[in-house]
């Protein structure tokens, strides 16, 4: 089975390539290296003893995408990670986000529907739920007006796929709505590589602990939660990677499912920012320098997943703890000292 992984050198993509290769799949990666490095291929090779086929390709280049699919017309499934993902940048440059996240998706689908096997897993996000009315958040929760162009690209991306499934009888898709992916492969050969100052909590924590940042700012302690800080569902990136393999197997092998399905991918456990800091200190035996500052604009108070559908229908459940994820993130950070 030959699987195309777009954005396969990125954070979640590279871990998913490892999970696919461990299960014997032949992987083809395309990536334009806009937010990743070729060194990631070495990490994947070290872990799996196999180097995936890699082609540098920008999915915004329609003609290049067409010629890629002419060469690789025997692909059995696609996992589509390639996208830009910085919420703040998307507010400043929305058109970049609409082009990179949506034009690329259209080109990919135009080619996919020409293939014999038309299976796609789409990277969506819990951001589509906004501030949900009920917790935990199930797939039935309404999609709220997006708070950023980035979030809007995930909502529109799902709609593009729904419309395409309705029009193309053989197209099958699963949209995975990730909660907060963190951590790294336990070997520390691959991990998260944020460009510049990290926007996300866990890379900011590990960079502070290693001394690259002076201190972590905790954005607000006056939220209506037990300790006043926001609550999220942090999922180990290897658990998330394995969810992709299971989802892909579902659409490749089953005949009677709806052509488009959505699954939340989280642990079902909500952790506050202060709880994450405490868990990091326990896992790393490091003391973290942090201070409480004002709230960050656009943050929802609390988001964690109802995982029942993924548990029962996909037969998948997150296995790794928050502390394990933070320990793996820390081991990875220590390999990045001179970078
Ligand atoms: P990432 O930036 O590490 O990986 C994305 C990869 O896609 C990068 O290697 C980048 O170089 C590549 N890419 C971007 N535009 C491209 C293009 N036009 N052509 C070819 N390659 C291109 O991001 P990630 O954290 O691994 O996220 C993967 C996917 O998951 C994205 O779609 C993201 O929106 C989604 N997602 C991420 C999170 C998160 O917190 N990391 C949460 C929810 C959803
Ligand atoms: C987590 C918590 C912050 C940094 C974002 C995107 C979302 C999704 C995942 C892709 C929040 C707090 C953070 C810091 C802090 N990506 N925090 N100090 O905001 O849940 O989601 O990434 O789809 O779309 O919006 O994740 O890691 O930025 O923040 O106190 O320096 O940590 O306020 O409560 P978030 P995050």
PDB file of C-alpha atoms and ligand atoms in Angstrom, residues 6-15 30-37 40 55-61 65 80-86 97 99-101 104 122-127 150 153-154 176-182 191-194 200 237 240 244, ligand 1:
ATOM      1  CA  UNK A   6       1.653  15.901   2.251  1.00  0.00           C
ATOM      2  CA  UNK A   7       3.552  18.035   4.760  1.00  0.00           C
ATOM      3  CA  UNK A   8       5.203  14.789   5.851  1.00  0.00           C
ATOM      4  CA  UNK A   9       8.354  16.498   7.135  1.00  0.00           C
ATOM      5  CA  UNK A  10       6.354  18.683   9.535  1.00  0.00           C
ATOM      6  CA  UNK A  11       5.622  18.015  13.192  1.00  0.00           C
ATOM      7  CA  UNK A  12       2.570  15.751  12.987  1.00  0.00           C
ATOM      8  CA  UNK A  13       3.359  14.495   9.468  1.00  0.00           C
ATOM      9  CA  UNK A  14       6.801  13.127  10.375  1.00  0.00           C
ATOM     10  CA  UNK A  15       5.440  11.191  13.371  1.00  0.00           C
ATOM     11  CA  UNK A  30       5.723  15.831  -0.516  1.00  0.00           C
ATOM     12  CA  UNK A  31       6.682  19.002   1.329  1.00  0.00           C
ATOM     13  CA  UNK A  32       7.863  22.449   0.231  1.00  0.00           C
ATOM     14  CA  UNK A  33      10.079  22.781   3.354  1.00  0.00           C
ATOM     15  CA  UNK A  34       8.406  26.102   4.243  1.00  0.00           C
ATOM     16  CA  UNK A  35       8.165  24.997   7.879  1.00  0.00           C
ATOM     17  CA  UNK A  36      10.425  21.950   8.041  1.00  0.00           C
ATOM     18  CA  UNK A  37      13.862  20.661   7.228  1.00  0.00           C
ATOM     19  CA  UNK A  40      13.718  15.230   9.477  1.00  0.00           C
ATOM     20  CA  UNK A  55       9.769  14.998  -3.352  1.00  0.00           C
ATOM     21  CA  UNK A  56      10.113  18.717  -2.748  1.00  0.00           C
ATOM     22  CA  UNK A  57       6.839  20.072  -4.058  1.00  0.00           C
ATOM     23  CA  UNK A  58       4.799  23.186  -3.397  1.00  0.00           C
ATOM     24  CA  UNK A  59       1.131  22.200  -3.504  1.00  0.00           C
ATOM     25  CA  UNK A  60       0.222  25.717  -4.665  1.00  0.00           C
ATOM     26  CA  UNK A  61       1.884  24.884  -7.982  1.00  0.00           C
ATOM     27  CA  UNK A  65       0.877  18.788  -8.539  1.00  0.00           C
ATOM     28  CA  UNK A  80      -3.022  15.786   3.927  1.00  0.00           C
ATOM     29  CA  UNK A  81      -1.072  17.738   6.545  1.00  0.00           C
ATOM     30  CA  UNK A  82       0.475  20.472   4.381  1.00  0.00           C
ATOM     31  CA  UNK A  83      -0.838  23.859   5.491  1.00  0.00           C
ATOM     32  CA  UNK A  84       0.197  27.031   7.247  1.00  0.00           C
ATOM     33  CA  UNK A  85      -0.852  27.004  10.891  1.00  0.00           C
ATOM     34  CA  UNK A  86       0.070  30.219  12.711  1.00  0.00           C
ATOM     35  CA  UNK A  97      -3.658  31.243   4.321  1.00  0.00           C
ATOM     36  CA  UNK A  99      -4.169  30.177  -0.942  1.00  0.00           C
ATOM     37  CA  UNK A 100      -1.891  27.791   0.919  1.00  0.00           C
ATOM     38  CA  UNK A 101      -4.547  25.903   2.853  1.00  0.00           C
ATOM     39  CA  UNK A 104      -3.659  23.465  -2.464  1.00  0.00           C
ATOM     40  CA  UNK A 122      -7.731  15.766   6.387  1.00  0.00           C
ATOM     41  CA  UNK A 123      -6.030  17.633   9.251  1.00  0.00           C
ATOM     42  CA  UNK A 124      -8.738  19.632  10.946  1.00  0.00           C
ATOM     43  CA  UNK A 125      -8.739  21.250  14.350  1.00  0.00           C
ATOM     44  CA  UNK A 126     -10.797  21.661  17.518  1.00  0.00           C
ATOM     45  CA  UNK A 127     -10.591  25.356  16.685  1.00  0.00           C
ATOM     46  CA  UNK A 150      -6.555  30.021   9.877  1.00  0.00           C
ATOM     47  CA  UNK A 153      -9.498  27.512   6.379  1.00  0.00           C
ATOM     48  CA  UNK A 154     -10.185  24.381   8.452  1.00  0.00           C
ATOM     49  CA  UNK A 176      -9.665  14.474  12.128  1.00  0.00           C
ATOM     50  CA  UNK A 177     -10.203  17.383  14.486  1.00  0.00           C
ATOM     51  CA  UNK A 178      -7.071  17.492  16.592  1.00  0.00           C
ATOM     52  CA  UNK A 179      -7.054  18.968  20.055  1.00  0.00           C
ATOM     53  CA  UNK A 180      -3.576  20.140  21.237  1.00  0.00           C
ATOM     54  CA  UNK A 181      -0.789  17.938  19.848  1.00  0.00           C
ATOM     55  CA  UNK A 182       2.425  17.980  21.909  1.00  0.00           C
ATOM     56  CA  UNK A 191       9.993  16.429  17.305  1.00  0.00           C
ATOM     57  CA  UNK A 192       8.450  19.871  16.928  1.00  0.00           C
ATOM     58  CA  UNK A 193      10.537  22.538  15.155  1.00  0.00           C
ATOM     59  CA  UNK A 194       8.857  25.907  15.706  1.00  0.00           C
ATOM     60  CA  UNK A 200       2.233  27.276  21.499  1.00  0.00           C
ATOM     61  CA  UNK A 237       1.821  13.371  18.882  1.00  0.00           C
ATOM     62  CA  UNK A 240      -2.320  11.368  17.157  1.00  0.00           C
ATOM     63  CA  UNK A 244      -4.254   8.645  11.314  1.00  0.00           C
TER      64      UNK A 244
HETATM   65  P1  LIG B   1       3.928  21.837  10.428  1.00  0.00           P
HETATM   66  O1  LIG B   1       4.065  23.242   9.970  1.00  0.00           O
HETATM   67  O2  LIG B   1       4.972  21.276  11.315  1.00  0.00           O
HETATM   68  O3  LIG B   1       3.795  20.868   9.153  1.00  0.00           O
HETATM   69  C1  LIG B   1       3.207  21.276   7.952  1.00  0.00           C
HETATM   70  C2  LIG B   1       4.161  20.893   6.830  1.00  0.00           C
HETATM   71  O4  LIG B   1       3.556  21.254   5.582  1.00  0.00           O
HETATM   72  C3  LIG B   1       5.505  21.588   6.907  1.00  0.00           C
HETATM   73  O5  LIG B   1       6.545  20.647   6.780  1.00  0.00           O
HETATM   74  C4  LIG B   1       5.503  22.569   5.726  1.00  0.00           C
HETATM   75  O6  LIG B   1       6.778  22.760   5.189  1.00  0.00           O
HETATM   76  C5  LIG B   1       4.544  21.873   4.768  1.00  0.00           C
HETATM   77  N1  LIG B   1       3.825  22.747   3.842  1.00  0.00           N
HETATM   78  C6  LIG B   1       3.159  23.909   4.135  1.00  0.00           C
HETATM   79  N2  LIG B   1       2.652  24.439   3.013  1.00  0.00           N
HETATM   80  C7  LIG B   1       2.985  23.610   1.985  1.00  0.00           C
HETATM   81  C8  LIG B   1       2.747  23.609   0.585  1.00  0.00           C
HETATM   82  N3  LIG B   1       2.088  24.606  -0.005  1.00  0.00           N
HETATM   83  N4  LIG B   1       3.230  22.594  -0.145  1.00  0.00           N
HETATM   84  C9  LIG B   1       3.925  21.596   0.423  1.00  0.00           C
HETATM   85  N5  LIG B   1       4.193  21.538   1.719  1.00  0.00           N
HETATM   86  C10 LIG B   1       3.720  22.532   2.505  1.00  0.00           C
HETATM   87  O7  LIG B   1       2.476  21.700  11.101  1.00  0.00           O
HETATM   88  P2  LIG B   1       1.870  20.534  11.977  1.00  0.00           P
HETATM   89  O8  LIG B   1       1.765  21.007  13.382  1.00  0.00           O
HETATM   90  O9  LIG B   1       2.542  19.257  11.693  1.00  0.00           O
HETATM   91  O10 LIG B   1       0.383  20.524  11.404  1.00  0.00           O
HETATM   92  C11 LIG B   1      -0.005  19.638  10.372  1.00  0.00           C
HETATM   93  C12 LIG B   1      -1.452  19.889  10.036  1.00  0.00           C
HETATM   94  O11 LIG B   1      -2.247  19.741  11.200  1.00  0.00           O
HETATM   95  C13 LIG B   1      -1.755  21.286   9.494  1.00  0.00           C
HETATM   96  O12 LIG B   1      -2.733  21.170   8.509  1.00  0.00           O
HETATM   97  C14 LIG B   1      -2.289  22.001  10.711  1.00  0.00           C
HETATM   98  O13 LIG B   1      -3.140  23.065  10.345  1.00  0.00           O
HETATM   99  C15 LIG B   1      -3.051  20.896  11.389  1.00  0.00           C
HETATM  100  N6  LIG B   1      -3.241  21.094  12.840  1.00  0.00           N
HETATM  101  C16 LIG B   1      -2.141  21.326  13.633  1.00  0.00           C
HETATM  102  C17 LIG B   1      -2.323  21.524  14.997  1.00  0.00           C
HETATM  103  C18 LIG B   1      -1.153  21.821  15.901  1.00  0.00           C
HETATM  104  O14 LIG B   1      -1.372  22.329  17.002  1.00  0.00           O
HETATM  105  N7  LIG B   1       0.095  21.527  15.501  1.00  0.00           N
HETATM  106  C19 LIG B   1      -3.613  21.448  15.549  1.00  0.00           C
HETATM  107  C20 LIG B   1      -4.687  21.197  14.711  1.00  0.00           C
HETATM  108  C21 LIG B   1      -4.487  21.012  13.351  1.00  0.00           C
END
